């Protein structure tokens, strides 16, 4: 077995065998699956039923307030507020809704409640009563309410985005889903660079501080040791990533087959029917569509070129990692303890954070020149390009330029980092400055 | 034949020169001491021999061949600042380091078992290094250094960190390895162990080699012609007898018992002195005061540094 593969093997196994790796591997998918499943599950949950005792002293709304089916129920007992309040605690009612006598002049409505009242409930009541008062005013001023209702309903429409291709065919897209995929890809790359880059740095510092490095260097070249570590940790990252994909998808599948069973498909079909028929949407339907946006998101995944995105993701993921890992290794070699890493970490973290900012900007402005430049410059290109790709429309030459620049820079940076590394790793008890690092670049091996 | 020759090695760093035209020849199957004060350049030279760093100029030969990466498998190195992966199991770690030196896994395992038994640490195979005492760790490091049976063994301060019993164990192993054909280069401050173990030495001071040769020759060279005598008799008679060829440096008298330190002058030999004294004194002991390596080290380095200071003043 060649020496570098021995090093890779050790770096890989010593990390994969750790308990923290196992925990992360299990915890990650649970969290990821949670992100997908919990919102869907929550949207299908119905809150407890609440019964209101309506004391309408204005007599305008008696028996008229629309109920929220199964959630908010209104009773209209013919009593005064005083009467209602005495012994309120012994009644079955959750709250008293008091409407003052001079409602049109003094529009202040009160709710007295026992345990708790939710924001959705108060908002429902205020918006419903508000629209009722609106209608009453219309009637009082002799305006045809039906005419307005009709106009409101007929002005509802659905916005469909389709990507028009060179071959004349077009394809339905979902800008929201594209945005989400770009964001997830960018965040994953960002996270992996930091998480595994710092592991490289710590690994180098560990070897330096426990003084095993000199023993190893009597058997292998510093560059072999550095690359062995970088590659070994990359494999750890890929393993974890692969396990996450497998576990996340199986957890999601299992959950949607059990917890969400019977919820989704009917609602999706119902919504599609509505859109197809161009039916007028009433309030209930609108609510359902809002609920179904999540399902639609999952549904629209099918329209995306996954092969291209996955391949590019793998390339940028590895390229970005290799580029930054070499820099992290150089930093680790130059310092004696973690506290000293701060000054050298700054220039590494700034382009990464900048890239995250730019990529969120690029998602809403895919054609901006900022997006172009930042997806070409190698230090930010992996994160920014992954934000641009799901939206499509990145010319091949831009992609190729960005990729080849990343490769060239990675080689250059690894070479430079190797020169710093081989000097730094044997240097103890010295507070290293930037000037010093510069000098190391020119030392003879 | 030399196992290693380092010719005219120069190593410069940005602010100072670590090695200035240093030439060292290490004969086969010998123990070679690399001596010098802290910061003299010993570790720089050792690192160059291990090919951890390269010289700015100069050449190195291993058994007459130009030193290349393929020779690392014939060299074993125990650095002064040494450590192991703390979280890794002892056996696994030793196997890893042995494989990096080019051994096959099976061979390394077999030999490690032998050595672990010999050093009575076989119970520690699956323990993590952080659970071991420092002395135990040192033993593991020593085993890993010699496991692949290197032709050249480089030990930087090998005895530091060992208790006297283990230091003795290591000392015997070193002598044993030499008997089996290995060559040992070791760097130390412990002059006692130099006299005991080394055949040859090189003394480096301020990045230059200032002294080298066989230990016996060097000690002879630094002989001061001072003898110590113990005798009973008259001190005055003694002084009169030796006055032509020697000088009395110091003496103590305790009744009839005298002790004297005498420096021989000119071509006078020890025998001449004895002949002159025998008629007047009853000699109990007669011993040449051969300088210890420690004395020579202090003398050479001290003189060097004094010269340095002087030349600095004149510049």
Short mmCIF file of C-alpha atoms in Angstrom, two decimals, chain B residues 48-232:
data_model
loop_
_atom_site.label_atom_id
_atom_site.label_comp_id
_atom_site.label_asym_id
_atom_site.label_seq_id
_atom_site.Cartn_x
_atom_site.Cartn_y
_atom_site.Cartn_z
CA UNK B 48 18.49 17.09 6.81
CA UNK B 49 19.76 13.53 7.21
CA UNK B 50 16.13 12.42 7.65
CA UNK B 51 15.20 14.39 4.54
CA UNK B 52 12.59 16.29 6.49
CA UNK B 53 14.24 19.43 5.19
CA UNK B 54 16.84 19.83 2.49
CA UNK B 55 20.19 21.59 2.67
CA UNK B 56 20.81 24.82 0.74
CA UNK B 57 24.04 23.31 -0.47
CA UNK B 58 26.12 20.24 0.23
CA UNK B 59 25.72 16.56 -0.50
CA UNK B 60 24.65 13.51 1.44
CA UNK B 61 25.57 9.91 0.75
CA UNK B 62 24.06 6.78 2.25
CA UNK B 63 26.44 3.82 1.89
CA UNK B 64 28.15 5.69 -0.91
CA UNK B 65 24.89 6.30 -2.79
CA UNK B 66 23.39 9.75 -3.01
CA UNK B 67 20.75 10.01 -0.29
CA UNK B 68 17.21 9.83 -1.71
CA UNK B 69 13.69 9.20 -0.48
CA UNK B 70 14.13 5.45 -0.89
CA UNK B 71 16.61 5.45 1.99
CA UNK B 72 14.05 6.56 4.57
CA UNK B 73 13.16 2.92 5.08
CA UNK B 74 16.70 2.21 6.22
CA UNK B 75 16.72 5.03 8.72
CA UNK B 76 14.97 5.06 12.07
CA UNK B 77 14.42 8.39 13.77
CA UNK B 78 13.50 9.19 17.34
CA UNK B 79 13.15 12.97 17.52
CA UNK B 80 13.85 14.95 20.66
CA UNK B 81 10.32 16.36 20.68
CA UNK B 82 8.36 13.19 20.22
CA UNK B 83 4.77 12.19 20.62
CA UNK B 84 2.02 9.90 19.46
CA UNK B 85 -1.63 10.30 18.51
CA UNK B 86 -3.27 10.47 21.91
CA UNK B 87 -6.64 9.06 20.91
CA UNK B 88 -5.29 6.15 18.89
CA UNK B 89 -4.76 2.66 20.25
CA UNK B 90 -1.14 1.76 20.90
CA UNK B 91 -0.96 -1.34 18.68
CA UNK B 92 -2.84 0.24 15.81
CA UNK B 93 -0.62 3.27 15.97
CA UNK B 94 2.59 1.26 16.05
CA UNK B 95 1.36 -0.72 13.05
CA UNK B 96 0.59 2.47 11.16
CA UNK B 97 4.01 3.98 11.82
CA UNK B 98 5.73 0.72 10.88
CA UNK B 99 3.80 0.52 7.61
CA UNK B 100 4.79 4.11 6.82
CA UNK B 101 8.37 2.87 7.07
CA UNK B 102 7.58 0.34 4.38
CA UNK B 103 6.90 -2.78 6.43
CA UNK B 104 4.09 -5.11 5.51
CA UNK B 105 1.25 -5.34 7.98
CA UNK B 106 1.86 -8.99 8.85
CA UNK B 107 5.58 -8.52 9.37
CA UNK B 108 5.05 -5.40 11.44
CA UNK B 109 2.49 -7.17 13.59
CA UNK B 110 4.74 -10.15 14.22
CA UNK B 111 7.74 -8.03 15.16
CA UNK B 112 5.69 -5.67 17.27
CA UNK B 113 4.39 -8.59 19.32
CA UNK B 114 7.98 -9.67 19.96
CA UNK B 115 9.09 -6.23 21.03
CA UNK B 116 5.99 -5.61 23.14
CA UNK B 117 6.68 -8.82 25.01
CA UNK B 118 10.33 -7.97 25.42
CA UNK B 119 9.48 -4.57 26.90
CA UNK B 120 6.62 -6.09 28.91
CA UNK B 121 3.97 -3.82 27.49
CA UNK B 122 1.95 -6.35 25.49
CA UNK B 123 -1.06 -5.75 27.74
CA UNK B 124 -1.20 -2.24 26.38
CA UNK B 125 -1.85 -3.14 22.74
CA UNK B 126 -5.47 -1.98 22.72
CA UNK B 127 -5.11 0.89 25.16
CA UNK B 128 -5.24 4.44 23.97
CA UNK B 129 -1.98 6.32 24.13
CA UNK B 130 -3.39 8.94 26.49
CA UNK B 131 -3.87 6.20 29.09
CA UNK B 132 -0.14 5.40 29.11
CA UNK B 133 2.46 6.94 31.37
CA UNK B 134 5.15 9.01 29.73
CA UNK B 135 7.73 6.28 30.22
CA UNK B 136 5.43 3.74 28.54
CA UNK B 137 4.93 6.07 25.62
CA UNK B 138 8.68 6.46 25.31
CA UNK B 139 9.05 2.70 25.13
CA UNK B 140 6.47 2.51 22.36
CA UNK B 141 8.28 5.25 20.49
CA UNK B 142 11.58 3.50 20.82
CA UNK B 143 10.09 0.25 19.52
CA UNK B 144 8.56 2.01 16.55
CA UNK B 145 11.91 3.60 15.76
CA UNK B 146 13.86 0.35 15.67
CA UNK B 147 11.14 -2.04 14.48
CA UNK B 148 12.03 -1.96 10.79
CA UNK B 149 15.65 -2.78 11.65
CA UNK B 150 17.14 0.36 10.16
CA UNK B 151 20.76 0.42 9.13
CA UNK B 152 21.05 3.89 10.57
CA UNK B 153 19.35 4.80 13.82
CA UNK B 154 19.08 8.46 14.69
CA UNK B 155 18.26 9.18 18.31
CA UNK B 156 17.84 12.75 19.48
CA UNK B 157 18.22 12.91 23.27
CA UNK B 158 17.03 9.31 23.62
CA UNK B 159 17.34 9.17 27.40
CA UNK B 160 15.32 12.22 28.28
CA UNK B 161 12.07 11.23 29.93
CA UNK B 162 13.21 7.75 30.96
CA UNK B 163 13.73 6.70 34.52
CA UNK B 164 17.18 5.19 35.24
CA UNK B 165 15.93 1.61 34.85
CA UNK B 166 14.34 2.22 31.48
CA UNK B 167 17.25 4.40 30.39
CA UNK B 168 19.49 1.44 31.09
CA UNK B 169 17.16 -0.84 29.14
CA UNK B 170 17.38 1.50 26.16
CA UNK B 171 21.15 1.78 26.53
CA UNK B 172 21.50 -1.97 26.36
CA UNK B 173 19.23 -2.11 23.34
CA UNK B 174 21.37 0.47 21.58
CA UNK B 175 24.53 -1.54 22.24
CA UNK B 176 22.73 -4.68 21.13
CA UNK B 177 21.60 -3.08 17.90
CA UNK B 178 25.15 -1.97 17.22
CA UNK B 179 26.36 -5.52 17.77
CA UNK B 180 23.79 -6.69 15.24
CA UNK B 181 25.17 -4.30 12.64
CA UNK B 182 23.24 -1.08 13.05
CA UNK B 183 24.86 2.29 13.18
CA UNK B 184 23.61 4.78 15.74
CA UNK B 185 23.77 8.53 15.49
CA UNK B 186 22.78 10.11 18.70
CA UNK B 187 22.57 13.60 19.89
CA UNK B 188 22.76 14.34 23.58
CA UNK B 189 23.77 16.68 26.33
CA UNK B 190 24.56 13.80 28.61
CA UNK B 191 28.35 13.59 28.36
CA UNK B 192 28.50 10.57 30.62
CA UNK B 193 26.58 8.52 28.10
CA UNK B 194 28.85 9.82 25.33
CA UNK B 195 31.93 8.42 27.05
CA UNK B 196 30.13 5.21 27.76
CA UNK B 197 28.61 4.59 24.34
CA UNK B 198 30.15 6.64 21.57
CA UNK B 199 32.97 5.58 19.29
CA UNK B 200 33.12 8.89 17.46
CA UNK B 201 31.74 12.33 17.96
CA UNK B 202 31.29 15.63 16.20
CA UNK B 203 30.88 18.80 18.17
CA UNK B 204 28.85 21.58 16.59
CA UNK B 205 28.84 25.09 17.95
CA UNK B 206 27.18 28.12 16.42
CA UNK B 207 26.33 26.24 13.23
CA UNK B 208 29.94 25.14 12.64
CA UNK B 209 31.62 21.86 13.34
CA UNK B 210 34.39 22.64 15.79
CA UNK B 211 35.65 19.21 16.73
CA UNK B 212 35.35 15.64 15.51
CA UNK B 213 37.04 12.28 15.69
CA UNK B 214 37.07 9.17 17.86
CA UNK B 215 36.35 9.71 21.51
CA UNK B 216 39.65 8.08 22.51
CA UNK B 217 41.68 10.28 20.16
CA UNK B 218 39.95 13.42 21.26
CA UNK B 219 40.46 12.73 24.93
CA UNK B 220 44.14 12.01 24.21
CA UNK B 221 44.40 15.21 22.23
CA UNK B 222 42.99 17.22 25.12
CA UNK B 223 45.29 15.60 27.63
CA UNK B 224 46.77 18.19 29.93
CA UNK B 225 49.64 16.05 31.28
CA UNK B 226 48.35 16.36 34.79
CA UNK B 227 48.76 13.45 37.18
CA UNK B 228 47.38 12.81 40.56
CA UNK B 229 49.48 11.01 43.12
CA UNK B 230 48.77 9.68 46.56
CA UNK B 231 51.71 8.74 48.70
CA UNK B 232 53.04 8.66 52.18
#
